[in-house]
Coordinates of C-alpha atoms in Angstrom, one line a residue:
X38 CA 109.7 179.8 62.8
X39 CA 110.1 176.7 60.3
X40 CA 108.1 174.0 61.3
X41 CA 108.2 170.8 59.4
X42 CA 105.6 167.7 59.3
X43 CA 104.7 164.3 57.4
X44 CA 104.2 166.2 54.6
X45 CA 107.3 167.8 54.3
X46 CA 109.2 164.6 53.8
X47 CA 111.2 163.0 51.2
X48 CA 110.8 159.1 51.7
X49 CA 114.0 158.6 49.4
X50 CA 116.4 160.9 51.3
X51 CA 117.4 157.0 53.3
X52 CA 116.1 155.3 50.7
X53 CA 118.2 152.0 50.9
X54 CA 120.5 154.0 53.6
X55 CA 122.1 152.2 56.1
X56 CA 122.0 153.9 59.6
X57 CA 124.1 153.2 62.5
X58 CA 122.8 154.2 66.1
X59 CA 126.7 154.3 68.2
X60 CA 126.0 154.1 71.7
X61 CA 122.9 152.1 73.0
X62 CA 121.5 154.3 75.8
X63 CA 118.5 155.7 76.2
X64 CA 118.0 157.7 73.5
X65 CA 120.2 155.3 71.4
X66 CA 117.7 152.3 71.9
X67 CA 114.8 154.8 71.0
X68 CA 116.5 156.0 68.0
X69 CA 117.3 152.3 67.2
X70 CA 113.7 150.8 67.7
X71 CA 111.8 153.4 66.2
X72 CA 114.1 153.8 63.0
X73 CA 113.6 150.0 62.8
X74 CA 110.2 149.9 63.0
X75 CA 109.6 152.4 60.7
X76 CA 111.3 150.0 57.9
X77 CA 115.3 151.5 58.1
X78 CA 117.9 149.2 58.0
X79 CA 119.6 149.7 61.3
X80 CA 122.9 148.5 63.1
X81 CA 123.5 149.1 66.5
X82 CA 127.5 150.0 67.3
X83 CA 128.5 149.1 70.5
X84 CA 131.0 147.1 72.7
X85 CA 130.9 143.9 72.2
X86 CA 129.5 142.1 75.5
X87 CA 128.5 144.8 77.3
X88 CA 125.3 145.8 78.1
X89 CA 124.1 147.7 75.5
X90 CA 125.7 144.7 73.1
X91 CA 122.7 142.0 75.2
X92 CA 120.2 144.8 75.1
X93 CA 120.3 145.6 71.8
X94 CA 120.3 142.3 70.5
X95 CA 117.3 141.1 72.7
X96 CA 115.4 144.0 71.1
X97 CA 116.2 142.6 67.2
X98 CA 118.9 144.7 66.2
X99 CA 121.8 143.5 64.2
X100 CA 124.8 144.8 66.2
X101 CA 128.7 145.6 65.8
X102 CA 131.8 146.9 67.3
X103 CA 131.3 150.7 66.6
X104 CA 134.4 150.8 64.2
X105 CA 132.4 148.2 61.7
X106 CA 128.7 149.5 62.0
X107 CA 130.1 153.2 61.4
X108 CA 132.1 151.8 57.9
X109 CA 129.0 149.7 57.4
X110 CA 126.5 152.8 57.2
X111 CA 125.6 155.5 55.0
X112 CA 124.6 157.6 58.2
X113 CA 126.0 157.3 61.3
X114 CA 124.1 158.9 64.7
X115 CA 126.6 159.9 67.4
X116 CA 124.4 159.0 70.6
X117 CA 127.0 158.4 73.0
X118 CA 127.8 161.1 75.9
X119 CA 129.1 164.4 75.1
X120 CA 132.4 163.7 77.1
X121 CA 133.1 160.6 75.2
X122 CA 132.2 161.9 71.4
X123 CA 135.4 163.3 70.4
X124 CA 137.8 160.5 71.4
X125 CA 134.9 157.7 69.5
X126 CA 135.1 160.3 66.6
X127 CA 139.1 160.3 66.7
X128 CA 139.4 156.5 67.0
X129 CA 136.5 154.7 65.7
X130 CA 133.9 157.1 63.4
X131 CA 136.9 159.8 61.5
X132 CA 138.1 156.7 59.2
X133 CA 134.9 155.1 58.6
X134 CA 133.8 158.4 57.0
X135 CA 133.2 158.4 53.1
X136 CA 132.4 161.4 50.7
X137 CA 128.3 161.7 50.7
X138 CA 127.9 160.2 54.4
X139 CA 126.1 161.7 57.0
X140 CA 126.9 162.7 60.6
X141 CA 123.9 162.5 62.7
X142 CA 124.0 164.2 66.3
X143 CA 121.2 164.3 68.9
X144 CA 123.0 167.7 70.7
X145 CA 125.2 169.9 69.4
X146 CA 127.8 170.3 72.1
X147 CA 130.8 168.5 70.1
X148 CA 130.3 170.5 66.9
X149 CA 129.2 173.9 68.4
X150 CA 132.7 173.6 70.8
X151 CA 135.0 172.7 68.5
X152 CA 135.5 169.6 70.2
X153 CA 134.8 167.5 66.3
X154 CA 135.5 168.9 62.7
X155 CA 134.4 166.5 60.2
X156 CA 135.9 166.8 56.9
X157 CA 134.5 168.3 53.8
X158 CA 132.5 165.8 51.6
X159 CA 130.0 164.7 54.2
X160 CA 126.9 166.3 55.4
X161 CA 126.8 166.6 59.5
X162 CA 123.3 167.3 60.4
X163 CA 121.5 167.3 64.2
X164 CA 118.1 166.1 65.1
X165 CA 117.4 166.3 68.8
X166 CA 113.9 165.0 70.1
X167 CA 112.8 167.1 73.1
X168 CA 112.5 164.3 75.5
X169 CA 114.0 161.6 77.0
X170 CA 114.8 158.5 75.2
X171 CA 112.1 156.4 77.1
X172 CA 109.3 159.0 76.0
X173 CA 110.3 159.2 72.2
X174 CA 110.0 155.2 72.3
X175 CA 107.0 155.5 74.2
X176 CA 105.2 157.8 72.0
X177 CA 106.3 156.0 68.8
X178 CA 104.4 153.1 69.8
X179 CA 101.3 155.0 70.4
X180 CA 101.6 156.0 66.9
X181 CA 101.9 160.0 67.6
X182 CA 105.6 161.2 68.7
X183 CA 107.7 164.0 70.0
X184 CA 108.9 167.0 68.9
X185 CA 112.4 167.8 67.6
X186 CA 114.6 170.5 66.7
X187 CA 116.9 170.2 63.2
X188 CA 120.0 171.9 62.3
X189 CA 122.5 171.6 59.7
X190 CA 126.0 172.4 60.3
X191 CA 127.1 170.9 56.5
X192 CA 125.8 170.2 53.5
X193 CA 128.4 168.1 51.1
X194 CA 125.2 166.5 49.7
X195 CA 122.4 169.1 49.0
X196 CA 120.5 166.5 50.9
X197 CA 121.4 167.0 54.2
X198 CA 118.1 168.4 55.5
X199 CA 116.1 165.8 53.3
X200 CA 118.7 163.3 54.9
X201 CA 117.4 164.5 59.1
X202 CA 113.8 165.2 58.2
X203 CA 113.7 161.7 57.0
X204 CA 115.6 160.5 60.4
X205 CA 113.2 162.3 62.6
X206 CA 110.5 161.2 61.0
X207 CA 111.6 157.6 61.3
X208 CA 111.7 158.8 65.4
X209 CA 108.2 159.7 64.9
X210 CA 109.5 163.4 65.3
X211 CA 107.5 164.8 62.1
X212 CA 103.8 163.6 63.8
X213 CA 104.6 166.0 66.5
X214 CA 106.4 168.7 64.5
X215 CA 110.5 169.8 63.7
X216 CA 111.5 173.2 64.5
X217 CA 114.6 174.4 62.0
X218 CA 116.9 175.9 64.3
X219 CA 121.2 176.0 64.7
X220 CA 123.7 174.1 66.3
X221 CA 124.6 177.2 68.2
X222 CA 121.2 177.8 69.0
X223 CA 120.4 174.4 70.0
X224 CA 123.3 173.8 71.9
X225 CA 123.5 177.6 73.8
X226 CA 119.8 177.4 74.9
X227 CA 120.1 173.1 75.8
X228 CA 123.1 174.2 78.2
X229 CA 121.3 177.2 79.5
X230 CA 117.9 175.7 80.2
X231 CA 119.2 173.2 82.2
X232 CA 121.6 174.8 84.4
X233 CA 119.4 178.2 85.1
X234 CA 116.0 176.4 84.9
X235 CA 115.3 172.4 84.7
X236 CA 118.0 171.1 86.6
X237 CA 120.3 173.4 88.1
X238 CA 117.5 176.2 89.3
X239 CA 114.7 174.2 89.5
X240 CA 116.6 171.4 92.3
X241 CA 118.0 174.2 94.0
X242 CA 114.9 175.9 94.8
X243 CA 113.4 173.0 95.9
X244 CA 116.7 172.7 98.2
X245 CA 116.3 176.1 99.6
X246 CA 112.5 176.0 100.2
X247 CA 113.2 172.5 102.1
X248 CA 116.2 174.2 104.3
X249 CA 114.0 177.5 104.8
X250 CA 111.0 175.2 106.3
X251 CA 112.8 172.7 108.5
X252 CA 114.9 175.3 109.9
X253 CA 112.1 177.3 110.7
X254 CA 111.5 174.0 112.8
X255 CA 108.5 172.8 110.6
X256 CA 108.4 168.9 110.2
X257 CA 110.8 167.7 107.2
X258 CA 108.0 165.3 105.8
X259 CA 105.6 168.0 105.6
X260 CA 108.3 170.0 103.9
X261 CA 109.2 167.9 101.1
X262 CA 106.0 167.5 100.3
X263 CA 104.8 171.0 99.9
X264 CA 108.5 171.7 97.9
X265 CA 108.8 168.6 96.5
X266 CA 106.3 166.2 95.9
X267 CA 103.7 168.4 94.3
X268 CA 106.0 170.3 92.4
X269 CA 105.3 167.6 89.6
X270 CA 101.8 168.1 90.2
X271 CA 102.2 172.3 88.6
X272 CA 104.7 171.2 86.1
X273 CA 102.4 169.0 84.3
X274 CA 99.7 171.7 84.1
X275 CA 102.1 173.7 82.7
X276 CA 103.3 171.7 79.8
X277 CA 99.9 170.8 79.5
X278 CA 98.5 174.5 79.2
X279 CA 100.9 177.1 79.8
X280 CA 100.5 179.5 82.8
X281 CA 96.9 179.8 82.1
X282 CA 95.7 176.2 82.8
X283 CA 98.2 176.0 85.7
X284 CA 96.7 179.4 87.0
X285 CA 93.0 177.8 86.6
X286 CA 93.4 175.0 88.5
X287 CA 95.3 176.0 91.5
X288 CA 93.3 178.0 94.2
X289 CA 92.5 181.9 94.6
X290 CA 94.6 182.1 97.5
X291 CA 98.0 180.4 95.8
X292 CA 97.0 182.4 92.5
X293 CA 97.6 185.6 94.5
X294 CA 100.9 184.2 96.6
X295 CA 102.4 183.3 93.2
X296 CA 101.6 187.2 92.0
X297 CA 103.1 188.6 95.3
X298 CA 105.4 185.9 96.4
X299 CA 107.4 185.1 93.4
X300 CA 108.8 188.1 91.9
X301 CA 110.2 188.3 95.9
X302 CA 112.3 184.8 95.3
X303 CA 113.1 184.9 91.8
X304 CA 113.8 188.8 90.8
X305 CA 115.7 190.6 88.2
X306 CA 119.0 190.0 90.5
X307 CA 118.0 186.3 89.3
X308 CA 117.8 187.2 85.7
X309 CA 120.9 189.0 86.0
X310 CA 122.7 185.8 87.6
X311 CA 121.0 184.1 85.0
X312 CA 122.3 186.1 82.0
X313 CA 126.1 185.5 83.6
X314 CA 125.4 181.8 83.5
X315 CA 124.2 182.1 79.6
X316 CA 127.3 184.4 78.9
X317 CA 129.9 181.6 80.4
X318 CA 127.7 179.3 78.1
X319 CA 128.5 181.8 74.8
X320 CA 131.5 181.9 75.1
X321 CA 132.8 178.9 75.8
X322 CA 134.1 179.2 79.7
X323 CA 131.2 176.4 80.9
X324 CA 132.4 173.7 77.7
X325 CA 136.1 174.8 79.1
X326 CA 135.4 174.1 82.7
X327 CA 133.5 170.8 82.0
X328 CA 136.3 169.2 79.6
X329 CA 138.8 170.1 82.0
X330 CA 136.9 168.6 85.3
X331 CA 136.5 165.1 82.9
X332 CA 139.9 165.2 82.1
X333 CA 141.0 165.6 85.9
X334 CA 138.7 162.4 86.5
X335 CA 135.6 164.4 87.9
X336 CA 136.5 165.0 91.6
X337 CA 134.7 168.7 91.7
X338 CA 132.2 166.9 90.1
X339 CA 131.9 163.7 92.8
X340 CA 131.7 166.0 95.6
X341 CA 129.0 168.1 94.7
X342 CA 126.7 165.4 93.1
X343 CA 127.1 163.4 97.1
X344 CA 126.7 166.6 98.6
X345 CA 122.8 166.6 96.5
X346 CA 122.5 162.9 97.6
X347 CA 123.1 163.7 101.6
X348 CA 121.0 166.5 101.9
X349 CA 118.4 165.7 104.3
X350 CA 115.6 165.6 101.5
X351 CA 116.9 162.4 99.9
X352 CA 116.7 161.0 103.3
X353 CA 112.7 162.1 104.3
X354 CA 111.7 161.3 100.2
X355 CA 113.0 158.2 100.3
X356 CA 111.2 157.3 103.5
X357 CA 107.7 158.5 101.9
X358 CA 108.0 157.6 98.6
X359 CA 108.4 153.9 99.8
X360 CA 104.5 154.5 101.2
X361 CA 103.7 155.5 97.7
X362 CA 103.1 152.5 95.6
X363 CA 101.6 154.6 92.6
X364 CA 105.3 155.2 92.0
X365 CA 106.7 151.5 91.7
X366 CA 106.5 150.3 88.4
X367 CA 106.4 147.1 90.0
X368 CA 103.2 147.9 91.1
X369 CA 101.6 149.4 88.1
X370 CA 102.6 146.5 86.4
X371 CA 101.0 144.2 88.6
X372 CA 97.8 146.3 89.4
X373 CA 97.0 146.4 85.5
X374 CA 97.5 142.7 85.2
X375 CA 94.9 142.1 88.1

């Protein structure tokens, strides 16, 4: 493992570099504050009058159409969608592109797939904070940061790797720590842990626990909050300590259903459906299937994403998190003001 800090950075890899941040979402504004802040010169490329155009301009930044920040930079950070990259590289970023100029991507989906080749002469690097956008701007401002992972796919330059480390450090990414990785690695294990774990197995277990208690005839309410309201609750000892400090703060009596219980629900006949969704990730068949469904205008898509937002649980957690006002922003906002 290659981990890389403050010290490891050249401060005139982006020397007098100019970076622009294309697409203005959430990690697009982070990228774009914290690069700022940390004394880059920065455009924002975006559609003119749109929302990210206002937002971005009410936050400082000097903005353009995405054809004229990408020919006005010396680095250029692909932050838009992973559906949309390869028609914005094909029409707006391919003839902005000048021998020593980096491409900066926050995933490696596009390159890993295929889906954009970048010409010899330029260096096409990735730097991918793990964390939402919100959270790498949050962090910044505390002065500490997150981590993130760095690949190169090209070096034109020699300096590519100079060229990210001096990105993610701008992010705030060095305080925290930049693990060297791929963009196959990044990309493969990205894909995977979000459809077998963080999104895809993680809200489906909570789905099934939900259905298993209500149709046992057990009040809704009280199931969504023993399946979903303190799942958050075990999550953040987790990330906070591992299995150990989640296993010393929950009781004697849950520490021995986890041991008993959970090999029972998630077993090697998991791992093994598991390992089938990491091999249609390998090779390709998941990018295939999820190009095709945007190109058919999403209808699978649609369907199943309504069919999450009828099931009964979005109806009971709605109805209880609207007694919760620890939740509302709002709220906060206005209790810490008081």
């Amino acid at each position: 493992m290659k981990m890389f800090h403050d010290s490891d950075v050249d401060h005139t890899a982006l020397k007098g570099k100019t970076i622009a941040i294309i697409g203005y979402g959430s990690q697009g504004r982070a990228h774009a504050c914290n690069l700022k802040d940390s004394g880059h010169k920065v455009v924002v490329g975006v559609r003119e009058g749109g929302k990210g155009w206002q937002r971005a301009r009410q936050d400082g930044h000097d903005v353009a159409e995405p054809a004229d920040a990408a020919k006005a930079a010396d680095l250029i950070a692909i932050l838009t969608p992973d559906m949309s990259q390869e028609a914005l590289y094909r029409d707006v970023i391919s003839d902005a592109l000048q021998p020593g100029d980096t491409l900066l991507f926050a995933h490696g989906f596009s390159i890993h797939y295929g889906r954009i080749t970048p010409p010899e002469g330029i260096d096409v690097v990735m730097i991918a904070p793990k964390a939402p956008g919100d959270l790498v701007r949050r962090e910044y401002e505390r002065g500490r940061g997150v981590p993130c992972l760095l690949a190169v796919h090209q070096d034109a330059t020699g300096s590519a790797k100079a060229r990210a480390l001096a990105y993610a450090h701008g992010l705030g990414g060095t305080h925290a720590g930049v693990l060297e990785t791929t963009f196959p690695e990044e990309t493969i294990t990205d894909l995977f842990g979000e459809q077998a774990v963080l999104c895809g197995g993680m809200s489906e277990l909570v789905l099934k626990g939900f259905e298993t208690l209500t149709e046992a005839g057990y009040q809704p309410e009280v199931a969504y909050f023993e399946c979903l309201h303190e799942l958050k609750l075990i999550v953040d000892l987790m990330q906070e300590g591992g299995l150990a400090k989640m296993l010393s703060f929950i009781s004697e009596t849950a520490k021995y259903g986890d041991f008993v219980s959970g090999p029972r629900v998630v077993d090697d006949s998991t791992k093994e459906r598991m390992k089938a969704v990491l091999t249609d990730i390998e090779n390709g068949t998941f990018a295939r299937e999820w190009i095709l469904e945007n190109q058919a205008g999403l209808p699978r898509y649609k369907a199943m994403q309504q069919k999450d937002l009828d099931h009964p649980i979005e109806k009971t957690g709605s109805a209880l998190r609207a007694r919760m006002a620890w939740l509302n922003p709002q709220h906060n906002a206005e209790k810490q003001a008081s």
